Tab-separated table of C-alpha atoms in Angstrom:
chain	number	residue	atom	x	y	z
P	1	MET	CA	0.275	0.180	0.564
P	2	ASP	CA	1.711	3.259	-1.184
P	3	LEU	CA	2.028	5.494	1.903
P	4	GLY	CA	2.075	8.823	-0.442
P	5	ILE	CA	-2.090	8.131	-1.772
P	6	ILE	CA	-2.999	7.445	1.985
P	7	GLY	CA	-1.462	10.605	3.059
P	8	GLN	CA	-3.057	12.255	0.151
P	9	ALA	CA	-6.491	10.552	0.748
P	10	ALA	CA	-5.808	11.724	4.414
P	11	GLY	CA	-5.381	15.142	3.111
P	12	LEU	CA	-8.161	14.943	0.893
P	13	PHE	CA	-10.847	13.906	3.284
P	14	ALA	CA	-9.633	16.410	5.841
P	15	VAL	CA	-10.081	19.672	3.703
P	16	THR	CA	-13.367	18.399	2.176
P	17	ASN	CA	-14.704	17.666	5.721
P	18	ILE	CA	-13.481	20.528	8.116
P	19	ASP	CA	-16.800	21.778	8.826
P	20	ASP	CA	-18.463	17.920	9.756
P	21	ILE	CA	-16.372	18.169	13.228
P	22	VAL	CA	-19.225	21.067	14.237
P	23	ILE	CA	-22.187	19.717	13.016
P	24	LEU	CA	-21.113	16.133	14.387
P	25	ALA	CA	-20.499	18.198	17.738
P	26	LEU	CA	-23.865	20.204	17.875
P	27	PHE	CA	-25.077	16.222	16.887
P	28	PHE	CA	-23.403	15.001	19.924
P	29	ALA	CA	-24.664	17.807	22.199
P	30	GLN	CA	-28.330	17.165	20.863
P	31	GLY	CA	-28.148	13.351	21.891
P	32	ALA	CA	-25.999	13.837	25.405
P	33	GLY	CA	-27.776	11.633	27.856
P	34	HIS	CA	-29.625	9.457	25.912
P	35	PRO	CA	-28.962	6.144	25.632
P	36	GLY	CA	-27.665	4.886	22.042
P	37	SER	CA	-27.676	8.284	20.540
P	38	ALA	CA	-23.813	8.595	20.434
P	39	ARG	CA	-24.463	4.923	18.166
P	40	ARG	CA	-27.080	6.305	15.879
P	41	ILE	CA	-25.548	9.244	15.061
P	42	VAL	CA	-21.858	7.512	13.948
P	43	LEU	CA	-24.265	4.964	12.087
P	44	GLY	CA	-26.051	8.213	10.429
P	45	GLN	CA	-22.386	9.590	9.333
P	46	TYR	CA	-21.512	6.443	7.543
P	47	LEU	CA	-24.933	6.077	6.213
P	48	GLY	CA	-24.538	9.646	4.884
P	49	PHE	CA	-20.885	9.386	3.715
P	50	GLY	CA	-21.070	5.576	2.477
P	51	ALA	CA	-23.655	7.388	0.082
P	52	ILE	CA	-21.064	10.129	-0.949
P	53	LEU	CA	-18.173	7.175	-1.816
P	54	ALA	CA	-21.121	5.748	-3.912
P	55	VAL	CA	-22.076	8.274	-6.032
P	56	ALA	CA	-18.389	9.506	-6.337
P	57	VAL	CA	-17.510	5.542	-7.173
P	58	ALA	CA	-19.758	5.142	-9.402
P	59	ALA	CA	-19.462	8.409	-11.426
P	60	ALA	CA	-15.887	8.039	-11.490
P	61	PHE	CA	-16.841	4.889	-13.685
P	62	GLY	CA	-19.178	6.644	-15.898
P	63	ALA	CA	-22.298	5.712	-14.037
P	64	THR	CA	-24.158	9.156	-12.969
P	65	PHE	CA	-26.702	8.840	-10.514
P	66	LEU	CA	-26.874	12.008	-9.573
P	67	PRO	CA	-27.109	15.087	-12.348
P	68	GLU	CA	-24.664	17.972	-11.639
P	69	SER	CA	-27.765	20.340	-11.596
P	70	ALA	CA	-29.197	18.398	-8.833
P	71	ILE	CA	-26.568	18.697	-6.302
P	72	PRO	CA	-27.565	22.207	-5.314
P	73	TYR	CA	-30.462	20.868	-4.336
P	74	LEU	CA	-28.844	18.927	-1.507
P	75	GLY	CA	-29.388	22.060	0.774
P	76	LEU	CA	-33.131	21.273	0.760
P	77	LEU	CA	-32.132	18.582	3.037
P	78	PRO	CA	-30.205	20.697	6.062
P	79	LEU	CA	-32.941	23.492	5.666
P	80	ALA	CA	-35.835	21.506	5.907
P	81	LEU	CA	-34.217	19.638	8.937
P	82	GLY	CA	-32.831	23.167	10.296
P	83	LEU	CA	-36.649	24.599	9.996
P	84	LYS	CA	-37.646	22.065	11.658
P	85	ALA	CA	-35.580	21.863	14.653
P	86	ALA	CA	-35.962	25.724	14.594
P	87	TRP	CA	-39.841	24.770	14.727
P	88	GLN	CA	-39.526	22.529	17.455
P	89	ALA	CA	-36.971	25.429	19.153
P	90	TRP	CA	-39.642	27.866	19.209
P	91	LYS	CA	-42.589	25.509	19.781
P	92	SER	CA	-40.974	24.328	23.480
P	93	TYR	CA	-40.076	28.137	24.151
P	94	ARG	CA	-43.478	29.111	23.469
P	95	GLU	CA	-45.491	26.656	25.802
P	96	GLY	CA	-42.974	27.697	28.562
P	97	GLY	CA	-43.806	24.297	30.404
P	98	ALA	CA	-42.038	21.609	28.440
P	99	ASP	CA	-38.279	23.409	27.809
P	100	GLU	CA	-35.923	22.022	25.141
P	101	GLU	CA	-33.724	19.885	27.260
P	102	GLU	CA	-37.367	17.866	27.930
P	103	ALA	CA	-38.071	17.983	24.267
P	104	GLN	CA	-35.040	16.364	23.831
P	105	ALA	CA	-35.684	13.914	26.196
P	106	GLU	CA	-38.883	12.341	24.104
P	107	ALA	CA	-36.634	12.639	20.798
P	108	GLY	CA	-33.775	11.135	22.387
P	109	GLY	CA	-31.296	12.756	20.047
P	110	PRO	CA	-31.198	12.938	16.164
P	111	SER	CA	-31.943	9.608	14.129
P	112	PRO	CA	-29.359	8.445	12.127
P	113	LEU	CA	-31.477	9.343	8.973
P	114	GLU	CA	-31.641	12.991	9.895
P	115	VAL	CA	-27.556	12.642	10.479
P	116	ALA	CA	-26.990	10.915	7.027
P	117	ALA	CA	-29.491	13.501	5.736
P	118	VAL	CA	-27.331	16.387	6.541
P	119	THR	CA	-23.854	15.044	5.859
P	120	PHE	CA	-25.577	13.978	2.737
P	121	ALA	CA	-26.492	16.843	1.592
P	122	ASN	CA	-22.847	18.459	2.967
P	123	GLY	CA	-21.055	16.325	1.018
P	124	GLY	CA	-22.436	17.311	-2.718
P	125	ASP	CA	-19.671	19.691	-3.073
P	126	ASN	CA	-17.065	16.764	-1.704
P	127	ILE	CA	-18.955	14.053	-4.846
P	128	GLY	CA	-17.249	16.891	-7.546
P	129	VAL	CA	-13.796	16.706	-5.893
P	130	TYR	CA	-13.766	13.564	-5.098
P	131	VAL	CA	-15.032	11.772	-8.778
P	132	PRO	CA	-11.980	13.210	-10.835
P	133	VAL	CA	-9.340	11.784	-8.615
P	134	PHE	CA	-11.249	8.286	-8.174
P	135	ALA	CA	-11.185	8.550	-12.273
P	136	THR	CA	-7.491	9.097	-12.278
P	137	ALA	CA	-6.362	6.590	-9.135
P	138	GLY	CA	-7.561	3.798	-10.874
P	139	ILE	CA	-9.134	0.394	-9.158
P	140	GLY	CA	-6.403	-0.041	-6.542
P	141	GLY	CA	-6.126	3.310	-5.438
P	142	MET	CA	-9.640	4.283	-5.457
P	143	ALA	CA	-10.322	1.425	-3.055
P	144	VAL	CA	-6.919	2.904	-0.611
P	145	TYR	CA	-8.626	6.446	-0.821
P	146	ALA	CA	-12.339	4.357	0.378
P	147	MET	CA	-10.381	2.306	2.946
P	148	VAL	CA	-8.833	5.392	4.299
P	149	PHE	CA	-11.973	7.932	3.973
P	150	LEU	CA	-14.155	5.337	6.018
P	151	VAL	CA	-11.342	4.937	8.857
P	152	LEU	CA	-11.198	8.878	9.064
P	153	VAL	CA	-14.896	9.052	9.448
P	154	ALA	CA	-15.096	6.831	12.866
P	155	VAL	CA	-11.555	9.739	13.535
P	156	TRP	CA	-14.488	12.831	12.983
P	157	CYS	CA	-17.252	10.809	15.076
P	158	PHE	CA	-14.760	10.436	17.808
P	159	ALA	CA	-13.599	14.525	17.412
P	160	GLY	CA	-16.853	15.346	17.617
P	161	ARG	CA	-17.850	13.818	20.311
P	162	SER	CA	-14.718	14.840	22.508
P	163	PHE	CA	-15.576	18.552	20.882
P	164	ALA	CA	-19.028	18.237	22.516
P	165	THR	CA	-17.795	16.849	25.856
P	166	ARG	CA	-15.632	19.551	26.904
P	167	PRO	CA	-16.826	21.131	29.955
P	168	VAL	CA	-17.005	24.610	28.544
P	169	ILE	CA	-18.304	23.406	25.091
P	170	ALA	CA	-20.185	21.330	26.513
P	171	LYS	CA	-22.047	23.578	29.092
P	172	ALA	CA	-22.316	26.192	26.370
P	173	LEU	CA	-23.888	23.780	23.545
P	174	ALA	CA	-26.755	22.344	26.179
P	175	ARG	CA	-27.472	25.912	26.953
P	176	TRP	CA	-27.296	27.087	23.240
P	177	GLY	CA	-27.351	23.800	21.529
P	178	HIS	CA	-31.209	24.129	20.917
P	179	ILE	CA	-30.498	27.495	18.842
P	180	LEU	CA	-27.039	26.659	17.157
P	181	LEU	CA	-28.225	23.279	15.543
P	182	PRO	CA	-31.265	24.896	13.688
P	183	LEU	CA	-29.299	27.877	12.932
P	184	VAL	CA	-25.735	25.834	11.270
P	185	LEU	CA	-28.214	23.597	9.468
P	186	ILE	CA	-30.737	26.049	7.914
P	187	VAL	CA	-27.125	28.059	7.035
P	188	ILE	CA	-25.250	25.288	5.694
P	189	GLY	CA	-28.677	24.506	3.591
P	190	LEU	CA	-28.570	28.241	2.376
P	191	LEU	CA	-25.059	28.195	1.086
P	192	ILE	CA	-25.283	24.866	-0.500
P	193	LEU	CA	-28.208	26.062	-2.543
P	194	ILE	CA	-26.583	29.530	-3.457
P	195	GLU	CA	-23.280	28.202	-4.211
P	196	GLY	CA	-24.539	26.057	-6.439
P	197	GLY	CA	-26.697	28.091	-8.069
P	198	ALA	CA	-29.527	26.764	-7.304
P	199	PHE	CA	-31.752	30.640	-7.650
P	200	GLY	CA	-29.593	31.272	-10.796
P	201	TRP	CA	-27.410	33.693	-9.203
């Protein structure tokens, strides 16, 4: 196994997924104290990234399951999830009796499909970067990239959870996470839509 390819794969993953650590930290903070929530978040992250990888590999072989013109509209996924989370936070605040912590206790943190949807939508631009790299790497090189990426997904999950459980950060996320998560998801959704030219700008 070529160490140069491993290094390139690690660098490519880090550059294209740096924003995922923040999102993962918010998800882990939302699921804090709920049994099995960390497992659901990791599963969702793997599902979402696995979908990104599958689409990129297929496209490198010439199959286009996802037309390039459709990629900007992936922003609708985090936008919808962010608006849903914002609505739940506002409803909990308005009702007064059931605060955000109780609402989160009912939900038990994010579901694997919610995490996967955000991961996949946020990684839409990753596909555009991965396809030419995979196409030139050949089957052997592509396999190395895929293995390194899948190992680093676990590292990213660990980093996100560690970030969310630092006492000062955990306290801030516990207090403001119900506002930050919808805000981050909405901003990510809008950025994907705008930068992809979904509005014709």
